[in-house]
Amino acid sequence: MATAAITAEREHYLNKEYGIRSWLLTTDHKRIALLYLMSITFFFFIGGFFALLIRLELLTPAGDLVQADTYNKLFTMHGMVMIFFFLIPSIPAVLGNFLVPIMIGAKDLAFPRINLLSWYLYIIAGVMMLHCIVTGGVDTGWTFYTPFSTAFSNTKVIEAGLAIFVAGFSSILTGLNFVVTIHRMRAPGMTWSRLPLFIWAHYATSIIQLLGTPVLAITLVLVVFERVFHLGIFDPTRGGDPLLFQHLFWFYSHPAVYIMILPSMGVVTEIIPCFSRKRIFGYHAVALSSIAIAVFGFLVWAHHMFVAGISLYSALIFSILSYLVAIPSAIKVFNWTATMYKGSITFSTPMLYAFGFIGLFTMGGLTGLFLSALGIDVHVTDTYFVVAHFHYIMVGGAVMGYLGGMHFWWPKISGRMYPEWLGKFAALIVFLGFNLTFFPQFVLGYLGMPRRYWQYPPEFQVLNVLSTAGSTILAVGYVLPMLYFLWSMRYGKIADDNPWGAAGLEWKTTSPPPTFNFEETPEVTWEAYNYDEIPAPVEVSLER
Amino acid sequence: MSDSPIAVEQHAEHGPELRHHFETAEQQRNAASLGMWIFLGTEIMFFGGMFCAYLIYRLNYFNEFAAGSRSLDVTLGTVNTMVLICSSLTVALGVRAAQMGKRTLLVILLLLTIVFGFAFLGIKGIEWYDKYKEHHIPGASFDASDLIRDYPQIHIDPSHEQLYFSLYFAMTGLHALHMIIGVGIFAFLTFHAWKGRYTPHYYTPIEIGGLYWHFVDIVWIYLFPLLYLIDRKPLG
Amino acid sequence: MSSKLYYGIWITLMILTVVTAKVAFIDLGPFNTVVALVIATCKALLVVLFFMHVKYASEKLTRMVIISSIFWLLILLFLSLADYSTRALGHG
């Protein structure tokens, strides 16, 4: 552990100003990223708390921990909090906010004050959601299906809907900021083809946020209007169609899952070349596949409605389109593995998370293809098969990518190294806990256990017990990084500018960076991922 | 960094409105413009959700939509459309005045825009009040019997008639909300224009405020025929 | 841009508004809707191209943003329609 520097400490974005005002009124994208980091971590544990309660209830076949209505609230709050207050902001608002300007050689995002507004909107939404939770919660499922949500549920649908509306606005503004920044503020020489693929991933994500979230917003507004003004737009007795709600809802909510996964893919695309000491294989394929995912992702939404009552012909169309959307993801997986081929692999913590991502995302993605097949979907829809599928992608994919990214860029963000052996240990725990939690759920779903049920036939108990056991292990794996990241801020080894020997402009500035990111605006004359020119780190940054 | 001697020198080279994370005023202007256009794109999707609901229900319940549409006042709707078009003219002329540095003209045009905005909202208020008197507001007091009586040639299912009015109020309501926000934005612009903040070198807020206003006008350009003119053929 | 051009566009828009209203009262069968939407689109185009300066003073990126947004709206409308318009066929 290095001792504190003897000379006066260099000024950087963390020590430039102290005091709560300097944080709450900051327009520095790096500080805003940390504000987000604290907030989304908080909501991650709230959502996780609901998950543990769900798993606790499902330890036994009988509904003996909570009542059925309460159970409905548990899975609803788990879904809403995890999706809207953790997954969707996570990587873009933390790593994206921190890194996008630095990676392109800019001093900040295009609209720093709007960036701060984004965070405040997120906090307001979060407070509304917390208030909703403590005053009774919602029981409609995160999917708000009508007419239950509009006419029959007597829980706090309006408040939850408005909270998510505000959170959506936060998301839209972040996307807007990123797109304008990437178009207008690249440093001299930073052409589109030299951009890190993390940037391409966030560009694609931002497009989805911009084009999709407004539709969710208007849909939630209509649900609120329905409850408040009794409009009848989704009321079957007045000619309203509940399926219209589902079309409008899923038009956003399917692309939303790509908002959640694309940034993670971007992270993985940065980690793998670094720890293979090789240029990414197929740069343009990876870049364009991000855009393709964003575009195709908007064409498949009714695969969530196959058994809801849509016409068979439209189901066929959406089924075929859903197959197509898997192709760009597969392209990425091939490119990652091709990058590693004949590379010089280091099993650092970020790389472990990247490996985990590739394996688990592939499983989640392939099971998505099972679900796209109408014949199979009829049997496993609304069962634990679906639950396992999306948790493999969201948790095995997106969260692993997020953790990998946090470990990879932690030295840059904090100026400190986390303890590497603990990092590897936690990664392993996460991987084991994750698989124990969710693999049994594939089997449960296949065997017919429905989702969102608070009790089940006794023959499903063994698998449920395994799943709950896994969830406790997974929880440990998530708590560990939080603890040792905090520890490292005080006691961690002081990080070099480029402890991993990685490519990218962020590694050419100090750890942590100065407030305006660079001493001088960089001028880029090299291609991305120029690992043939960058020496591997001489000092073993991976020691204890 | 901001008070080192070199930085002070650099300060003299640009106006006070240049934010320091931008390299040049042009970059800042282009960023603001792109930002507003993208925001308008999100607004297209925001209104678009309701246009989707409108499309589906109009196809399924054409008769009810036709009858509901006939209950609106075409004259008032046409006048309101023209009011908004006039306001778009004053906005466009206002941007031009700002480009040419004509402060007084700019302030007058911005004020005229606000007047037109209020006129639109006033007329809309009158129309909504008419709907209230006719018991056409969805909810407990909704009553479509007058439409069934007035248009015996159209086969109306009263239980579906509310849908038209639900969408009418949701769409015009959301549009009116955007108008109110627009008037607020223009009040802000008028104040700062009067204080001389906008010059031929810096009138970006006028330009992007104008883009927003024109967008709200365009939404109405579509709402007018879709809500008022669904079926006005003479009934046999 | 000259103020004369703005006034010209303004007059055109006013005239088109009156035309829309008047044509609605003439029986054109199913074409009433088509005509109404075509006129509305012409008006919208005039506002976008001239009042919003897209014709004379905009870059390709602006046009991409406009076209993409409209295209995305059409995706929402048409794919939803794909469901509704085929429900009556077969078993739905």
Coordinates of N, CA, C and O in Angstrom, one line a residue, chain A residues 183-184 203 207 211 215 241 243-245 247-248 251 294-295 298-301 305 309-314 317-318 321, chain C residues 59 61-62 65 68-92:
Chain A
H183 N -21.8 13.9 -31.2 CA -21.8 14.5 -32.5 C -20.9 15.7 -32.6 O -20.2 16.0 -33.5
R184 N -21.0 16.5 -31.5 CA -20.5 17.9 -31.6 C -19.1 18.1 -30.9 O -18.5 19.1 -31.1
Y203 N -24.1 5.6 -27.8 CA -24.8 6.3 -28.8 C -26.1 5.5 -29.2 O -27.2 6.1 -29.2
I207 N -30.1 6.5 -28.5 CA -31.2 6.6 -29.5 C -32.4 5.9 -29.0 O -33.5 6.4 -29.2
L211 N -36.1 7.7 -28.5 CA -37.2 7.4 -29.3 C -38.3 6.5 -28.6 O -39.4 6.5 -29.0
V215 N -42.8 7.2 -25.5 CA -44.0 6.5 -25.6 C -44.4 5.9 -24.3 O -45.6 5.8 -24.0
D241 N -59.5 -0.9 -25.4 CA -58.8 -2.2 -25.6 C -57.6 -2.3 -24.7 O -56.6 -1.6 -24.9
L243 N -55.4 -4.4 -24.9 CA -54.2 -4.7 -25.7 C -53.5 -3.4 -26.3 O -52.3 -3.4 -26.5
L244 N -54.3 -2.4 -26.4 CA -53.7 -1.1 -26.9 C -52.7 -0.7 -25.9 O -51.6 -0.2 -26.2
F245 N -53.0 -0.8 -24.6 CA -52.1 -0.5 -23.5 C -50.8 -1.3 -23.7 O -49.7 -0.8 -23.7
H247 N -49.6 -2.8 -26.3 CA -48.8 -2.3 -27.5 C -48.0 -1.1 -27.2 O -46.8 -1.0 -27.5
L248 N -48.6 -0.1 -26.6 CA -47.9 1.1 -26.3 C -46.8 0.9 -25.2 O -45.7 1.4 -25.3
F251 N -43.9 -1.2 -26.7 CA -43.2 -0.4 -27.7 C -41.9 0.2 -27.1 O -40.9 0.3 -27.7
A294 N -30.2 -1.4 -31.7 CA -31.1 -0.3 -31.4 C -32.3 -0.2 -32.3 O -33.4 0.0 -31.9
V295 N -32.0 -0.4 -33.6 CA -33.1 -0.3 -34.6 C -34.0 -1.5 -34.6 O -35.2 -1.3 -34.4
F298 N -36.7 -2.1 -31.9 CA -38.0 -1.5 -31.9 C -39.1 -2.2 -32.7 O -40.2 -1.8 -32.8
L299 N -38.7 -3.3 -33.3 CA -39.6 -4.0 -34.3 C -40.2 -5.3 -33.7 O -40.8 -6.0 -34.4
V300 N -39.9 -5.6 -32.4 CA -40.2 -6.9 -31.9 C -41.2 -6.9 -30.7 O -41.4 -8.0 -30.2
W301 N -41.7 -5.8 -30.3 CA -42.3 -5.7 -29.0 C -43.4 -6.7 -28.7 O -43.6 -7.1 -27.6
M305 N -46.6 -10.4 -26.2 CA -48.1 -10.4 -26.2 C -48.6 -11.6 -27.0 O -49.8 -11.6 -27.4
G309 N -53.7 -12.1 -27.1 CA -54.9 -11.9 -27.9 C -54.6 -11.1 -29.2 O -55.6 -10.7 -29.9
I310 N -53.3 -11.0 -29.5 CA -53.1 -10.3 -30.8 C -53.4 -11.4 -31.9 O -53.5 -12.5 -31.7
S311 N -53.4 -10.8 -33.1 CA -53.8 -11.8 -34.2 C -52.6 -12.7 -34.5 O -51.5 -12.4 -34.3
L312 N -53.0 -13.9 -35.0 CA -51.9 -14.9 -35.3 C -50.9 -14.4 -36.3 O -49.7 -14.6 -36.2
Y313 N -51.4 -13.6 -37.3 CA -50.6 -13.1 -38.4 C -49.5 -12.2 -37.9 O -48.4 -12.2 -38.2
S314 N -50.0 -11.2 -37.0 CA -49.0 -10.3 -36.4 C -48.0 -11.0 -35.5 O -46.9 -10.7 -35.4
I317 N -45.3 -12.3 -37.6 CA -44.4 -11.3 -38.0 C -43.4 -10.9 -36.9 O -42.2 -10.9 -37.1
F318 N -44.0 -10.8 -35.7 CA -43.1 -10.4 -34.6 C -42.2 -11.5 -34.2 O -41.1 -11.3 -33.7
L321 N -39.3 -11.3 -36.7 CA -38.5 -10.1 -36.4 C -37.6 -10.4 -35.1 O -36.5 -10.0 -35.0
Chain C
E59 N -28.3 21.2 -41.6 CA -27.4 20.2 -42.0 C -28.1 18.9 -42.2 O -29.2 18.7 -41.7
L61 N -27.7 16.3 -40.6 CA -28.0 15.6 -39.3 C -29.4 16.1 -38.9 O -30.2 15.2 -38.4
T62 N -29.8 17.3 -39.1 CA -31.1 17.8 -38.7 C -32.2 17.0 -39.4 O -33.1 16.6 -38.8
V65 N -32.6 13.6 -38.1 CA -33.3 13.6 -36.8 C -34.8 13.6 -37.1 O -35.6 12.8 -36.6
S68 N -35.9 10.3 -39.0 CA -35.9 9.2 -38.1 C -37.1 9.2 -37.1 O -37.8 8.2 -36.9
S69 N -37.4 10.4 -36.5 CA -38.5 10.5 -35.6 C -39.8 10.1 -36.3 O -40.6 9.4 -35.7
I70 N -40.0 10.7 -37.5 CA -41.3 10.4 -38.2 C -41.3 8.9 -38.5 O -42.4 8.2 -38.3
F71 N -40.2 8.4 -39.0 CA -40.1 6.9 -39.3 C -40.5 6.1 -38.1 O -41.2 5.1 -38.2
W72 N -39.9 6.4 -36.9 CA -40.2 5.6 -35.7 C -41.7 5.7 -35.3 O -42.2 4.7 -34.9
L73 N -42.3 6.9 -35.5 CA -43.7 7.0 -35.2 C -44.5 6.1 -36.2 O -45.4 5.4 -35.8
L74 N -44.0 6.0 -37.4 CA -44.7 5.1 -38.4 C -44.5 3.7 -38.0 O -45.4 2.9 -38.2
I75 N -43.4 3.3 -37.5 CA -43.2 1.9 -37.0 C -44.3 1.6 -35.9 O -44.9 0.6 -36.0
L76 N -44.4 2.5 -35.0 CA -45.4 2.3 -33.9 C -46.8 2.2 -34.5 O -47.5 1.2 -34.2
L77 N -47.1 3.1 -35.4 CA -48.5 3.0 -36.0 C -48.7 1.8 -36.8 O -49.7 1.1 -36.7
F78 N -47.8 1.5 -37.7 CA -48.0 0.4 -38.7 C -47.9 -1.0 -38.1 O -48.7 -1.9 -38.4
L79 N -46.9 -1.2 -37.2 CA -46.9 -2.5 -36.6 C -48.0 -2.8 -35.6 O -48.5 -3.9 -35.5
S80 N -48.5 -1.7 -35.0 CA -49.7 -1.9 -34.2 C -50.9 -2.3 -35.1 O -51.7 -3.1 -34.8
L81 N -51.0 -1.5 -36.2 CA -52.0 -1.8 -37.2 C -52.0 -3.2 -37.7 O -53.0 -3.8 -38.0
A82 N -50.7 -3.7 -37.8 CA -50.6 -5.1 -38.3 C -51.3 -6.1 -37.4 O -51.9 -7.1 -37.9
D83 N -51.4 -5.8 -36.1 CA -52.2 -6.6 -35.2 C -53.7 -6.4 -35.5 O -54.4 -7.3 -35.8
Y84 N -54.1 -5.1 -35.3 CA -55.5 -4.8 -35.3 C -56.2 -5.2 -36.7 O -57.3 -5.6 -36.7
S85 N -55.5 -4.9 -37.8 CA -56.1 -5.1 -39.1 C -56.2 -6.6 -39.4 O -56.9 -7.0 -40.4
T86 N -55.5 -7.5 -38.7 CA -55.5 -8.9 -39.1 C -56.3 -9.7 -38.0 O -56.3 -10.9 -38.1
R87 N -56.9 -9.1 -37.1 CA -57.6 -9.8 -36.1 C -58.8 -10.6 -36.6 O -59.1 -11.7 -36.1
A88 N -59.5 -10.0 -37.5 CA -60.7 -10.6 -38.0 C -60.4 -11.8 -38.9 O -61.3 -12.6 -39.1
L89 N -59.2 -11.8 -39.4 CA -58.9 -12.9 -40.3 C -58.7 -14.2 -39.6 O -58.1 -14.2 -38.5
G90 N -59.1 -15.3 -40.1 CA -58.9 -16.6 -39.5 C -59.4 -16.6 -38.1 O -60.5 -16.1 -37.8
H91 N -58.7 -17.1 -37.2 CA -59.1 -17.1 -35.8 C -58.7 -15.9 -35.0 O -59.1 -15.8 -33.9
G92 N -57.8 -15.1 -35.5 CA -57.3 -13.9 -34.8 C -56.4 -14.2 -33.6 O -56.3 -15.3 -33.2

